[in-house]
Amino acid sequence: MKYVYNKEDNDAFTITAPDSLAGIGGTIAGTDSASFVLQYDGLVLDDAMPQRVGLTPADALFCLLDDLRRAEPAQVWTEKTSGVELLVLRFAQDSDDGKVEKQVWLTKQGYQPVCAELYADGERVLQIQVMSYRET
């Protein structure tokens, strides 16, 4: 997935692989994680279904970035992986829909995202690997 973070306006993403999903994209309002538009080839999808915000491949990265900007982690520790010191943050949220936990690994030097795991009611539902990171 190619994800473009825009602090002043909407974030945008485009799925690049697998080929069966390539070209699907969307925008997410920079101030409201519930303001999400999914689109493909000029068409916009409105599924009208309630969802657990932040647990779908389309909105997970945005919601993780939002947590990193605004939320206080429930736990923080360090791990060493392949000789690299990583900072691990665990966010936990209880709601009427159940418990959502997010665990994010960042480089200790520079705080660049490396990977994340998302859990719904104790079960991992999504894993994110950050293959490249560039600040603009």
mmCIF file of C-alpha atoms in Angstrom:
data_model
loop_
_atom_site.group_PDB
_atom_site.id
_atom_site.type_symbol
_atom_site.label_atom_id
_atom_site.label_comp_id
_atom_site.label_asym_id
_atom_site.label_seq_id
_atom_site.Cartn_x
_atom_site.Cartn_y
_atom_site.Cartn_z
ATOM 1 C CA MET A 1 0.000 0.000 0.000
ATOM 2 C CA LYS A 2 1.166 3.507 -0.698
ATOM 3 C CA TYR A 3 0.073 5.834 2.106
ATOM 4 C CA VAL A 4 0.457 9.609 2.058
ATOM 5 C CA TYR A 5 0.085 11.368 5.394
ATOM 6 C CA ASN A 6 -1.020 14.991 5.228
ATOM 7 C CA LYS A 7 -1.087 16.781 8.569
ATOM 8 C CA GLU A 8 -3.086 19.739 7.236
ATOM 9 C CA ASP A 9 -5.659 17.921 5.089
ATOM 10 C CA ASN A 10 -6.821 14.404 4.167
ATOM 11 C CA ASP A 11 -4.553 11.357 4.164
ATOM 12 C CA ALA A 12 -4.679 9.258 0.992
ATOM 13 C CA PHE A 13 -3.807 5.669 0.181
ATOM 14 C CA THR A 14 -3.673 3.320 -2.792
ATOM 15 C CA ILE A 15 -3.370 -0.454 -2.560
ATOM 16 C CA THR A 16 -0.550 -1.640 -4.839
ATOM 17 C CA ALA A 17 -0.562 -5.408 -4.187
ATOM 18 C CA PRO A 18 -1.883 -8.043 -4.551
ATOM 19 C CA ASP A 19 -2.931 -7.457 -8.162
ATOM 20 C CA SER A 20 -6.545 -8.384 -7.395
ATOM 21 C CA LEU A 21 -6.805 -5.314 -5.117
ATOM 22 C CA ALA A 22 -4.366 -2.959 -6.865
ATOM 23 C CA GLY A 23 -5.854 0.432 -7.613
ATOM 24 C CA ILE A 24 -8.296 0.519 -4.728
ATOM 25 C CA GLY A 25 -7.704 3.672 -2.752
ATOM 26 C CA GLY A 26 -9.270 6.206 -0.542
ATOM 27 C CA THR A 27 -9.064 9.261 1.608
ATOM 28 C CA ILE A 28 -9.400 9.700 5.323
ATOM 29 C CA ALA A 29 -10.059 13.045 6.987
ATOM 30 C CA GLY A 30 -7.000 14.164 8.934
ATOM 31 C CA THR A 31 -9.039 15.023 12.012
ATOM 32 C CA ASP A 32 -11.715 12.326 12.083
ATOM 33 C CA SER A 33 -10.884 8.624 11.866
ATOM 34 C CA ALA A 34 -14.530 7.873 11.060
ATOM 35 C CA SER A 35 -14.462 10.049 7.921
ATOM 36 C CA PHE A 36 -13.319 7.477 5.391
ATOM 37 C CA VAL A 37 -13.996 7.199 1.628
ATOM 38 C CA LEU A 38 -13.147 4.026 -0.325
ATOM 39 C CA GLN A 39 -12.851 4.365 -4.089
ATOM 40 C CA TYR A 40 -11.840 2.478 -7.215
ATOM 41 C CA ASP A 41 -11.583 3.781 -10.772
ATOM 42 C CA GLY A 42 -13.624 6.881 -9.983
ATOM 43 C CA LEU A 43 -16.364 5.022 -8.086
ATOM 44 C CA VAL A 44 -16.946 5.537 -4.359
ATOM 45 C CA LEU A 45 -18.150 2.705 -2.127
ATOM 46 C CA ASP A 46 -20.657 3.381 0.634
ATOM 47 C CA ASP A 47 -21.246 0.121 2.482
ATOM 48 C CA ALA A 48 -23.428 1.710 5.215
ATOM 49 C CA MET A 49 -22.219 -0.981 7.596
ATOM 50 C CA PRO A 50 -20.993 -0.143 11.080
ATOM 51 C CA GLN A 51 -17.390 -1.107 11.596
ATOM 52 C CA ARG A 52 -14.828 -1.227 14.314
ATOM 53 C CA VAL A 53 -12.792 1.797 13.312
ATOM 54 C CA GLY A 54 -9.113 1.105 12.742
ATOM 55 C CA LEU A 55 -9.308 -2.662 12.247
ATOM 56 C CA THR A 56 -9.659 -2.850 8.469
ATOM 57 C CA PRO A 57 -6.708 -2.827 6.068
ATOM 58 C CA ALA A 58 -8.030 0.418 4.605
ATOM 59 C CA ASP A 59 -8.142 2.520 7.793
ATOM 60 C CA ALA A 60 -5.670 0.726 10.078
ATOM 61 C CA LEU A 61 -2.595 2.753 9.156
ATOM 62 C CA PHE A 62 -4.415 6.063 9.519
ATOM 63 C CA CYS A 63 -5.772 5.088 12.939
ATOM 64 C CA LEU A 64 -2.328 3.928 14.079
ATOM 65 C CA LEU A 65 -0.845 7.273 13.067
ATOM 66 C CA ASP A 66 -3.696 9.009 14.855
ATOM 67 C CA ASP A 67 -2.958 7.000 18.025
ATOM 68 C CA LEU A 68 0.725 7.866 17.774
ATOM 69 C CA ARG A 69 -0.175 11.561 17.503
ATOM 70 C CA ARG A 70 -2.905 11.780 20.150
ATOM 71 C CA ALA A 71 -3.145 8.762 22.452
ATOM 72 C CA GLU A 72 -1.097 7.790 25.455
ATOM 73 C CA PRO A 73 0.178 4.212 25.263
ATOM 74 C CA ALA A 74 -0.877 1.822 28.019
ATOM 75 C CA GLN A 75 2.584 0.201 27.966
ATOM 76 C CA VAL A 76 6.022 1.099 26.572
ATOM 77 C CA TRP A 77 9.151 -1.077 26.396
ATOM 78 C CA THR A 78 12.179 -1.751 24.187
ATOM 79 C CA GLU A 79 13.163 -4.810 22.164
ATOM 80 C CA LYS A 80 16.201 -5.589 20.066
ATOM 81 C CA THR A 81 15.534 -7.198 16.674
ATOM 82 C CA SER A 82 18.288 -7.987 14.155
ATOM 83 C CA GLY A 83 20.614 -5.681 16.090
ATOM 84 C CA VAL A 84 18.209 -2.729 15.925
ATOM 85 C CA GLU A 85 16.832 -1.202 19.121
ATOM 86 C CA LEU A 86 13.053 -0.819 18.822
ATOM 87 C CA LEU A 87 10.549 1.031 20.966
ATOM 88 C CA VAL A 88 7.284 -0.891 21.426
ATOM 89 C CA LEU A 89 4.040 0.918 22.253
ATOM 90 C CA ARG A 90 0.830 -0.859 23.248
ATOM 91 C CA PHE A 91 -2.464 1.007 23.014
ATOM 92 C CA ALA A 92 -5.635 -0.434 24.565
ATOM 93 C CA GLN A 93 -9.207 0.743 24.182
ATOM 94 C CA ASP A 94 -12.383 -0.713 25.680
ATOM 95 C CA SER A 95 -15.700 0.128 24.049
ATOM 96 C CA ASP A 96 -19.207 -1.245 23.662
ATOM 97 C CA ASP A 97 -17.907 -3.277 20.688
ATOM 98 C CA GLY A 98 -15.224 -4.982 22.796
ATOM 99 C CA LYS A 99 -11.532 -4.508 23.466
ATOM 100 C CA VAL A 100 -9.139 -3.236 20.778
ATOM 101 C CA GLU A 101 -5.377 -3.358 21.281
ATOM 102 C CA LYS A 102 -2.650 -2.066 18.995
ATOM 103 C CA GLN A 103 1.025 -2.825 19.330
ATOM 104 C CA VAL A 104 3.431 -0.664 17.316
ATOM 105 C CA TRP A 105 7.184 -1.113 16.849
ATOM 106 C CA LEU A 106 9.213 2.054 16.112
ATOM 107 C CA THR A 107 12.920 2.561 15.647
ATOM 108 C CA LYS A 108 14.291 3.939 18.889
ATOM 109 C CA GLN A 109 16.367 6.425 16.957
ATOM 110 C CA GLY A 110 14.057 8.487 14.749
ATOM 111 C CA TYR A 111 10.759 6.844 15.797
ATOM 112 C CA GLN A 112 10.117 5.442 12.316
ATOM 113 C CA PRO A 113 7.344 2.805 12.162
ATOM 114 C CA VAL A 114 8.559 -0.755 11.529
ATOM 115 C CA CYS A 115 5.457 -2.895 12.061
ATOM 116 C CA ALA A 116 2.230 -3.145 14.011
ATOM 117 C CA GLU A 117 -0.259 -5.753 15.189
ATOM 118 C CA LEU A 118 -3.932 -5.091 15.849
ATOM 119 C CA TYR A 119 -6.052 -7.222 18.177
ATOM 120 C CA ALA A 120 -9.821 -7.420 18.628
ATOM 121 C CA ASP A 121 -10.932 -9.092 21.845
ATOM 122 C CA GLY A 122 -7.505 -10.697 22.298
ATOM 123 C CA GLU A 123 -7.255 -12.142 18.779
ATOM 124 C CA ARG A 124 -4.818 -10.714 16.224
ATOM 125 C CA VAL A 125 -6.850 -9.496 13.260
ATOM 126 C CA LEU A 126 -4.278 -7.528 11.289
ATOM 127 C CA GLN A 127 -0.516 -7.267 10.948
ATOM 128 C CA ILE A 128 1.182 -4.334 9.212
ATOM 129 C CA GLN A 129 4.763 -4.344 7.904
ATOM 130 C CA VAL A 130 6.263 -0.981 6.926
ATOM 131 C CA MET A 131 8.540 -1.722 3.975
ATOM 132 C CA SER A 132 9.780 1.842 3.435
ATOM 133 C CA TYR A 133 9.393 5.126 5.226
ATOM 134 C CA ARG A 134 10.093 8.613 3.927
ATOM 135 C CA GLU A 135 9.410 11.980 5.536
ATOM 136 C CA THR A 136 8.542 14.849 3.227
#
